[in-house]
Short mmCIF file of C-alpha atoms in Angstrom, two decimals:
data_model
loop_
_atom_site.label_atom_id
_atom_site.label_comp_id
_atom_site.label_asym_id
_atom_site.label_seq_id
_atom_site.Cartn_x
_atom_site.Cartn_y
_atom_site.Cartn_z
CA MET J 161 11.62 -0.22 -24.46
CA ASP J 162 13.98 2.26 -22.78
CA LEU J 163 10.87 3.92 -21.34
CA LEU J 164 9.76 0.65 -19.73
CA ARG J 165 13.20 0.06 -18.23
CA ARG J 166 13.17 3.50 -16.67
CA TYR J 167 9.71 2.94 -15.19
CA LYS J 168 10.91 -0.32 -13.68
CA LEU J 169 13.99 1.41 -12.26
CA LEU J 170 11.73 4.11 -10.81
CA TYR J 171 9.54 1.54 -9.07
CA LEU J 172 12.69 -0.16 -7.82
CA THR J 173 14.20 2.95 -6.22
CA MET J 174 10.84 4.10 -4.84
CA ASN J 175 9.75 0.83 -3.25
CA VAL J 176 12.87 -0.79 -1.85
CA GLY J 177 13.10 -0.14 1.86
CA LEU J 178 15.64 -0.64 4.60
CA LEU J 179 13.26 -0.55 7.57
CA GLY J 180 9.66 -1.06 6.52
CA ASN J 181 7.42 -1.63 9.53
CA LEU J 182 10.46 -1.78 11.82
CA LEU J 183 9.88 1.97 12.11
CA THR J 184 7.30 1.07 14.77
CA ILE J 185 10.13 -0.19 16.97
CA TYR J 186 12.07 3.00 16.23
CA TYR J 187 9.08 4.98 17.52
CA LEU J 188 8.81 2.79 20.63
CA GLN J 189 12.54 3.25 21.24
CA LYS J 190 11.99 7.01 21.10
CA GLY J 191 9.47 6.68 23.93
CA PHE J 192 6.15 6.89 22.06
CA THR J 193 3.16 4.76 23.13
CA TYR J 194 1.02 2.52 20.93
CA GLY J 195 -1.75 5.09 21.23
CA GLN J 196 0.55 7.85 19.95
CA ILE J 197 1.78 5.64 17.11
CA GLY J 198 -1.83 4.86 16.23
CA LEU J 199 -2.56 8.60 16.18
CA ILE J 200 0.38 9.19 13.86
CA SER J 201 -0.94 6.51 11.51
CA ALA J 202 -4.33 8.21 11.69
CA ILE J 203 -2.79 11.63 10.93
CA SER J 204 -1.03 10.13 7.90
CA ALA J 205 -4.32 8.65 6.72
CA LEU J 206 -6.12 11.96 7.31
CA GLY J 207 -3.38 13.62 5.30
CA PHE J 208 -4.38 11.38 2.42
CA PHE J 209 -8.00 12.39 3.00
CA LEU J 210 -7.21 16.12 2.93
CA PHE J 211 -4.58 16.18 0.18
CA GLU J 212 -5.65 13.48 -2.29
CA VAL J 213 -8.20 15.47 -4.29
CA PRO J 214 -6.16 18.71 -4.60
CA THR J 215 -3.05 16.76 -5.62
CA GLY J 216 -5.06 14.56 -7.98
CA VAL J 217 -6.45 17.64 -9.67
CA VAL J 218 -2.89 19.00 -10.01
CA ALA J 219 -2.03 15.79 -11.85
CA ASP J 220 -5.06 15.91 -14.15
CA LYS J 221 -5.08 19.67 -14.77
CA MET J 222 -1.32 20.37 -14.91
CA SER J 223 0.93 17.32 -15.28
CA ARG J 224 1.14 13.75 -13.97
CA LYS J 225 4.93 13.84 -14.17
CA GLY J 226 5.07 17.19 -12.37
CA SER J 227 2.85 15.86 -9.61
CA VAL J 228 5.10 12.82 -9.12
CA LEU J 229 8.25 14.97 -8.97
CA ILE J 230 6.71 17.33 -6.38
CA GLY J 231 5.55 14.39 -4.28
CA MET J 232 8.92 12.66 -4.31
CA ALA J 233 10.72 15.87 -3.28
CA ILE J 234 8.32 16.36 -0.36
CA HIS J 235 8.68 12.70 0.65
CA SER J 236 12.45 13.19 0.91
CA LEU J 237 11.82 16.01 3.38
CA GLY J 238 9.79 13.56 5.48
CA THR J 239 12.77 11.24 5.68
CA VAL J 240 14.83 14.15 7.02
CA PHE J 241 12.26 14.63 9.82
CA LEU J 242 12.65 10.94 10.73
CA ILE J 243 16.43 11.20 10.89
CA PHE J 244 16.25 14.12 13.35
CA LEU J 245 13.20 12.84 15.25
CA ARG J 246 13.19 14.15 18.83
CA ASN J 247 9.60 14.55 20.03
CA PHE J 248 5.93 13.99 19.21
CA PRO J 249 5.45 17.30 17.30
CA MET J 250 8.30 16.28 14.97
CA LEU J 251 6.61 12.91 14.45
CA VAL J 252 3.37 14.73 13.60
CA ALA J 253 5.30 16.90 11.12
CA TYR J 254 6.72 13.77 9.53
CA ALA J 255 3.23 12.25 9.22
CA VAL J 256 1.83 15.37 7.55
CA VAL J 257 4.77 15.89 5.17
CA SER J 258 5.03 12.23 4.17
CA SER J 259 1.30 11.93 3.49
CA LEU J 260 1.36 15.12 1.42
CA GLY J 261 4.24 13.77 -0.66
CA ALA J 262 2.56 10.39 -1.08
CA THR J 263 -0.69 11.94 -2.33
CA PHE J 264 1.11 13.83 -5.09
CA VAL J 265 2.46 10.45 -6.27
CA SER J 266 -0.39 8.04 -5.53
CA GLY J 267 -2.98 9.23 -8.02
CA SER J 268 -0.44 10.13 -10.69
CA LEU J 269 2.22 7.45 -11.06
CA GLN J 270 0.04 4.66 -12.47
CA ALA J 271 -2.01 7.15 -14.52
CA TRP J 272 1.24 8.50 -16.01
CA LEU J 273 2.40 4.99 -16.93
CA PHE J 274 -0.99 3.90 -18.28
CA ASP J 275 -1.38 6.96 -20.51
CA ASN J 276 2.20 6.74 -21.79
CA LEU J 277 1.63 3.11 -22.75
CA LYS J 278 -1.67 4.08 -24.37
CA HIS J 279 0.09 6.75 -26.44
CA LEU J 280 2.61 4.15 -27.63
CA GLY J 281 -0.12 1.64 -28.49
CA MET J 282 0.96 -0.63 -25.63
CA GLU J 283 -2.03 -0.22 -23.31
CA GLU J 284 -2.58 -3.99 -23.14
CA ARG J 285 0.89 -4.36 -21.56
CA PHE J 286 -0.04 -2.36 -18.45
CA ARG J 287 -0.65 -5.45 -16.30
CA GLU J 288 2.59 -7.04 -17.50
CA VAL J 289 4.68 -3.89 -16.93
CA MET J 290 3.21 -3.37 -13.45
CA LYS J 291 3.86 -7.00 -12.60
CA ASP J 292 7.50 -6.80 -13.72
CA ALA J 293 8.10 -3.46 -11.98
CA ARG J 294 6.69 -4.62 -8.68
CA SER J 295 8.48 -7.96 -8.92
CA LEU J 296 11.81 -6.22 -9.44
CA SER J 297 11.31 -3.93 -6.45
CA LEU J 298 10.25 -6.86 -4.25
CA VAL J 299 13.36 -8.85 -5.14
CA ALA J 300 15.47 -5.84 -4.20
CA SER J 301 13.52 -5.44 -0.94
CA ALA J 302 14.34 -9.05 -0.07
CA ILE J 303 17.97 -7.91 0.09
CA THR J 304 17.63 -4.43 1.54
CA LEU J 305 15.16 -5.13 4.36
CA PRO J 306 17.37 -7.61 6.25
CA LEU J 307 20.38 -5.36 5.54
CA GLY J 308 18.57 -2.37 7.03
CA ALA J 309 17.41 -4.41 10.02
CA PHE J 310 20.93 -5.61 10.87
CA LEU J 311 22.30 -2.10 10.37
CA ALA J 312 19.68 -0.80 12.82
CA GLN J 313 20.48 -3.56 15.32
CA PHE J 314 24.24 -2.98 15.34
CA TYR J 315 24.56 0.72 14.43
CA GLY J 316 21.20 2.25 15.29
CA PHE J 317 18.36 3.46 13.10
CA ILE J 318 20.02 6.63 11.75
CA LEU J 319 22.30 4.84 9.26
CA PRO J 320 19.52 2.99 7.37
CA LEU J 321 17.42 6.16 7.42
CA ALA J 322 20.29 8.11 5.83
CA ILE J 323 20.60 5.46 3.10
CA THR J 324 16.83 5.75 2.56
CA LEU J 325 17.27 9.49 1.95
CA VAL J 326 19.88 8.73 -0.74
CA LEU J 327 17.41 6.34 -2.42
CA ASP J 328 14.71 9.04 -2.28
CA ILE J 329 16.97 11.45 -4.15
CA GLY J 330 17.87 8.74 -6.68
CA SER J 331 14.15 8.13 -7.36
CA LEU J 332 13.66 11.82 -8.06
CA ILE J 333 16.45 11.81 -10.65
CA VAL J 334 15.05 8.73 -12.42
CA ALA J 335 11.51 10.17 -12.50
CA PHE J 336 12.80 13.40 -14.03
CA SER J 337 14.30 11.42 -16.92
CA ILE J 338 10.97 9.84 -17.95
CA PRO J 339 8.92 11.73 -20.58
CA GLU J 340 5.22 12.53 -20.50
CA TYR J 341 3.61 12.08 -23.91
CA GLU J 342 0.82 14.34 -25.17
CA PHE J 343 -0.64 15.20 -21.78
CA LYS J 344 -4.14 16.58 -22.29
CA LYS J 345 -5.73 18.84 -19.71
CA PRO J 346 -9.49 18.52 -19.09
CA GLU J 347 -11.44 21.41 -20.60
CA VAL J 348 -13.81 21.76 -17.63
CA SER J 349 -13.31 23.86 -14.49
CA TYR J 350 -11.67 22.59 -11.29
CA TYR J 351 -15.00 22.08 -9.50
CA LEU J 352 -16.73 20.40 -12.42
CA HIS J 353 -13.73 18.15 -12.91
CA VAL J 354 -13.81 17.00 -9.26
CA LEU J 355 -17.60 16.58 -9.35
CA GLY J 356 -17.41 14.53 -12.54
CA SER J 357 -14.64 12.39 -11.06
CA ALA J 358 -16.72 11.82 -7.92
CA ARG J 359 -19.59 10.60 -10.06
CA GLU J 360 -17.24 8.06 -11.62
CA LEU J 361 -16.21 6.84 -8.17
CA PHE J 362 -19.84 6.32 -7.11
CA ARG J 363 -20.74 4.24 -10.15
CA GLY J 364 -21.81 0.82 -8.92
CA ASP J 365 -19.05 -1.12 -10.66
CA VAL J 366 -16.40 1.19 -9.20
CA LEU J 367 -17.87 1.83 -5.73
CA TRP J 368 -18.29 -1.83 -4.79
CA LEU J 369 -14.74 -2.55 -5.90
CA VAL J 370 -13.56 0.28 -3.63
CA LEU J 371 -15.63 -0.95 -0.67
CA LEU J 372 -14.30 -4.49 -1.03
CA SER J 373 -10.76 -3.14 -1.27
CA ILE J 374 -11.24 -1.15 1.95
CA SER J 375 -12.60 -4.20 3.76
CA VAL J 376 -9.61 -6.34 2.81
CA GLY J 377 -7.24 -3.43 3.45
CA LEU J 378 -8.57 -3.06 6.98
CA SER J 379 -8.08 -6.73 7.77
CA MET J 380 -4.56 -6.81 6.31
CA ASN J 381 -3.58 -3.59 8.06
CA GLN J 382 -4.76 -5.13 11.31
CA PHE J 383 -2.52 -8.15 10.72
CA ARG J 384 0.46 -5.90 9.97
CA LYS J 385 -0.17 -3.09 12.48
CA PHE J 386 2.20 -3.52 15.46
CA PHE J 387 3.17 -6.96 14.09
CA GLU J 388 6.89 -6.30 14.57
CA PRO J 389 6.68 -5.59 18.33
CA TYR J 390 4.11 -8.40 18.64
CA LEU J 391 6.39 -10.99 17.03
CA GLY J 392 9.50 -9.35 18.52
CA GLY J 393 8.04 -9.82 22.00
CA ILE J 394 7.36 -13.49 21.31
CA LEU J 395 10.87 -13.98 19.88
CA ALA J 396 12.54 -12.08 22.74
CA GLU J 397 10.78 -14.27 25.30
CA ASN J 398 11.81 -17.45 23.47
CA LEU J 399 15.41 -16.33 22.96
CA GLY J 400 15.93 -14.58 26.28
CA THR J 401 16.78 -11.20 24.75
CA THR J 402 15.14 -7.81 24.09
CA ILE J 403 13.14 -6.57 21.11
CA MET J 404 16.18 -4.56 19.94
CA GLY J 405 18.13 -7.81 19.98
CA THR J 406 15.65 -9.34 17.55
CA LEU J 407 15.82 -6.60 14.87
CA GLY J 408 17.96 -8.66 12.47
CA LEU J 409 15.58 -11.60 12.73
CA LEU J 410 12.60 -9.29 12.28
CA GLY J 411 14.22 -7.93 9.11
CA ILE J 412 14.40 -11.47 7.74
CA VAL J 413 10.79 -11.99 8.79
CA GLU J 414 9.84 -8.79 6.91
CA VAL J 415 11.14 -10.49 3.76
CA LEU J 416 9.35 -13.73 4.55
CA ILE J 417 5.95 -12.22 5.27
CA LYS J 418 6.04 -9.08 3.14
CA THR J 419 8.46 -9.18 0.24
CA LEU J 420 8.53 -12.78 -0.98
CA PRO J 421 4.76 -13.42 -0.62
CA LYS J 422 4.07 -10.18 -2.51
CA LEU J 423 6.41 -11.31 -5.27
CA LEU J 424 4.61 -14.64 -5.53
CA GLY J 425 1.19 -13.02 -5.15
CA ILE J 426 1.50 -10.64 -8.08
CA ARG J 427 3.01 -13.34 -10.31
CA LEU J 428 0.36 -16.01 -9.70
CA ARG J 429 -1.23 -17.46 -12.79
CA ASP J 430 -4.54 -15.82 -13.59
CA GLU J 431 -6.62 -18.73 -12.28
CA TRP J 432 -4.85 -18.77 -8.90
CA SER J 433 -4.77 -14.99 -8.78
CA ARG J 434 -8.54 -14.91 -9.16
CA LYS J 435 -8.96 -17.50 -6.38
CA ALA J 436 -6.80 -15.42 -4.03
CA TYR J 437 -8.90 -12.35 -4.91
CA GLU J 438 -12.08 -14.24 -4.00
CA LEU J 439 -10.69 -15.69 -0.75
CA ALA J 440 -9.10 -12.50 0.60
CA PRO J 441 -12.12 -10.98 2.46
CA VAL J 442 -12.43 -13.97 4.82
CA ALA J 443 -9.02 -15.64 4.63
CA ILE J 444 -6.95 -12.70 5.91
CA PRO J 445 -8.95 -12.00 9.10
CA PHE J 446 -9.12 -15.74 9.78
CA LEU J 447 -5.33 -15.99 9.57
CA THR J 448 -5.04 -12.99 11.90
CA LEU J 449 -7.35 -14.74 14.34
CA LEU J 450 -5.14 -17.84 14.32
CA SER J 451 -2.02 -15.70 14.91
CA ALA J 452 -3.59 -14.34 18.10
CA ILE J 453 -4.50 -17.78 19.47
CA TYR J 454 -1.34 -19.82 19.02
CA LEU J 455 1.80 -17.86 19.92
CA ASN J 456 4.44 -19.97 18.24
CA PRO J 457 6.78 -17.61 16.32
CA LEU J 458 7.25 -19.98 13.35
CA PHE J 459 3.49 -20.55 13.07
CA VAL J 460 2.82 -16.79 13.23
CA VAL J 461 5.40 -16.15 10.48
CA ILE J 462 3.84 -18.80 8.23
CA LEU J 463 0.40 -17.27 8.76
CA GLY J 464 1.85 -13.88 7.83
CA MET J 465 3.35 -15.29 4.64
CA VAL J 466 0.04 -16.78 3.53
CA ALA J 467 -1.90 -13.62 4.41
CA ALA J 468 0.58 -11.41 2.52
CA LEU J 469 0.47 -13.65 -0.55
CA ILE J 470 -3.33 -13.56 -0.71
CA ASN J 471 -3.39 -9.81 -0.11
CA ALA J 472 -0.76 -9.14 -2.79
CA ALA J 473 -2.76 -11.00 -5.44
CA PHE J 474 -5.95 -9.25 -4.30
CA ALA J 475 -4.44 -5.74 -4.27
CA PHE J 476 -2.74 -6.21 -7.64
CA ASN J 477 -5.97 -7.34 -9.29
CA VAL J 478 -7.92 -4.46 -7.78
CA ALA J 479 -5.33 -1.90 -8.94
CA VAL J 480 -5.37 -3.16 -12.53
CA GLU J 481 -9.16 -3.55 -12.61
CA PHE J 482 -9.63 -0.03 -11.25
CA GLN J 483 -7.48 1.52 -13.98
CA HIS J 484 -9.50 -0.30 -16.65
CA ARG J 485 -12.82 0.98 -15.29
CA ILE J 486 -12.13 4.73 -15.10
CA PRO J 487 -11.76 7.26 -17.96
CA SER J 488 -8.32 8.59 -18.88
CA GLU J 489 -9.03 12.31 -18.44
CA LYS J 490 -10.17 11.74 -14.84
CA ARG J 491 -7.84 8.89 -13.98
CA ALA J 492 -5.60 10.62 -11.42
CA THR J 493 -8.46 12.46 -9.67
CA VAL J 494 -10.69 9.37 -9.42
CA THR J 495 -7.73 7.40 -8.05
CA SER J 496 -7.12 10.19 -5.54
CA LEU J 497 -10.78 10.20 -4.47
CA ASP J 498 -10.52 6.45 -3.93
CA MET J 499 -7.38 6.95 -1.79
CA MET J 500 -9.11 9.76 0.12
CA PHE J 501 -12.16 7.66 0.91
CA SER J 502 -10.00 4.74 2.03
CA ALA J 503 -7.74 6.99 4.09
CA LEU J 504 -10.63 8.37 6.12
CA VAL J 505 -11.72 4.87 7.08
CA MET J 506 -8.13 3.85 7.88
CA ALA J 507 -7.63 6.97 10.06
CA VAL J 508 -10.54 5.93 12.28
CA PHE J 509 -9.22 2.37 12.44
CA TYR J 510 -5.65 3.37 13.36
CA THR J 511 -6.84 5.67 16.14
CA VAL J 512 -9.19 3.10 17.67
CA TYR J 513 -6.77 0.22 17.28
CA GLY J 514 -3.81 2.08 18.78
CA PHE J 515 -5.68 2.98 21.96
CA ALA J 516 -7.30 -0.47 22.08
CA VAL J 517 -3.81 -2.02 22.15
CA ASP J 518 -2.78 0.33 24.97
CA ARG J 519 -5.87 -0.67 26.92
CA MET J 520 -6.26 -4.38 26.08
CA GLY J 521 -2.75 -5.48 25.11
CA LEU J 522 -1.43 -6.60 21.72
CA GLN J 523 -2.76 -10.16 21.78
CA GLU J 524 -6.24 -9.36 23.06
CA ALA J 525 -6.80 -6.47 20.65
CA ARG J 526 -5.51 -8.61 17.78
CA LEU J 527 -8.02 -11.32 18.63
CA ALA J 528 -11.04 -9.02 19.06
CA PHE J 529 -10.50 -7.01 15.86
CA SER J 530 -9.81 -10.09 13.73
CA ILE J 531 -13.19 -11.53 14.71
CA ALA J 532 -14.92 -8.26 13.73
CA PHE J 533 -13.18 -8.18 10.32
CA LEU J 534 -13.99 -11.84 9.73
CA PHE J 535 -17.70 -11.05 10.06
CA LEU J 536 -17.25 -8.06 7.71
CA GLY J 537 -15.61 -10.30 5.11
CA LEU J 538 -18.38 -12.87 5.42
CA ALA J 539 -20.96 -10.12 4.87
CA PHE J 540 -19.26 -9.21 1.58
CA LYS J 541 -19.24 -12.82 0.43
CA VAL J 542 -22.98 -13.14 1.18
CA LEU J 543 -23.72 -9.93 -0.76
CA GLN J 544 -21.58 -11.13 -3.63
CA ALA J 545 -23.40 -14.45 -3.80
CA LEU J 546 -27.00 -13.26 -3.32
CA SER J 547 -27.17 -9.87 -5.05
CA PRO J 548 -26.15 -8.03 -8.26
CA VAL J 549 -23.04 -6.88 -6.38
CA GLY J 550 -21.39 -10.09 -7.56
CA GLU J 551 -21.26 -8.78 -11.15
CA PHE J 552 -19.58 -5.55 -10.03
CA LEU J 553 -16.82 -7.49 -8.26
CA GLU J 554 -15.85 -9.73 -11.15
CA LEU J 555 -12.34 -9.24 -12.56
CA ARG J 556 -13.33 -8.11 -16.05
CA HIS J 557 -9.78 -7.49 -17.24
CA LEU J 558 -8.94 -11.16 -16.67
CA MET J 559 -12.09 -12.21 -18.49
CA GLU J 560 -11.19 -9.92 -21.42
CA GLY J 561 -7.69 -11.36 -21.46
CA SER J 562 -9.08 -14.89 -21.60
CA GLU J 563 -11.43 -13.99 -24.47
CA SER J 564 -8.62 -12.41 -26.50
CA ASP J 565 -6.46 -15.48 -26.01
#
């Protein structure tokens, strides 16, 4: 039980944030353009593409815990770059360092938890533990995000960034205290291990889950990308102030459209969770489309809350389903390959979208891209209804849970 409490504390310290997507406004304040910010997002995504497999292999061949500790230490260095940010090369350095740190953690953290639970005969509690851990961190974020936003508004961005660095170091200490039970290294070579893991990723039941996840991820990232300056501009016009004068309100909005909907989304009953999973491919781009047509700040916030709730339920179900479909000895590497594949697609999107916003404006680009993603989501729903793909996209772990009950 002590093990589970420490995992929950680790998720808490890792995932609470004081700024979240308000960093976009920090970048704008430093003089960067939307195109440059889009490039930085693309560099971060490309970092995932380049680093995911090597770091995933480190986790599978050496130690999941060791991989997480390395990643968290590197991530702390990225926060230092943000604190002393002066120019575009420093921002590029931050993007590279932070993506490297994240890749050491991304394929390893859930695999570490899943295998520890399996060792203790508690594998069936994975969904429950993940739900509790994420819920705890989201409740904490509901407090820290507005706090960080008001600190940034009244004292500048450096103070909340410094507090973030303290939290990074605290996460590292908690992770170090968690054991790793009976870690077993694969007996095959590095290259054969990666090749075997790639074969797992391209199995039909895994690949179509990944493709659907990317589709929904693209549409949700489009809703969230540059959302803070988009809504901040609308609020500033309505209130007769500047975007910097809206930071506190935007921090509250971050809770309303990011933290609280995620908390509700991952704690939905199985029936409603499944419905959100099924609706996500078309619902999220449709909500983005509405947010670009009617520029009432309250309406836009409500749309964001609904989109975030649906996406949270979708992403949680995909994460749990994915872990159930891949073998233990390749778990971290297959997860890393999934992240790598997704990151490459996201890198292209961030680059195109950033320059599209510079050229077209926030509202026009938001409208055009939401229509494109709506058609992509509809294509998935047609495939799911009219082909064997539908079987691959069923949530088997929920079905198994229902049968056992």
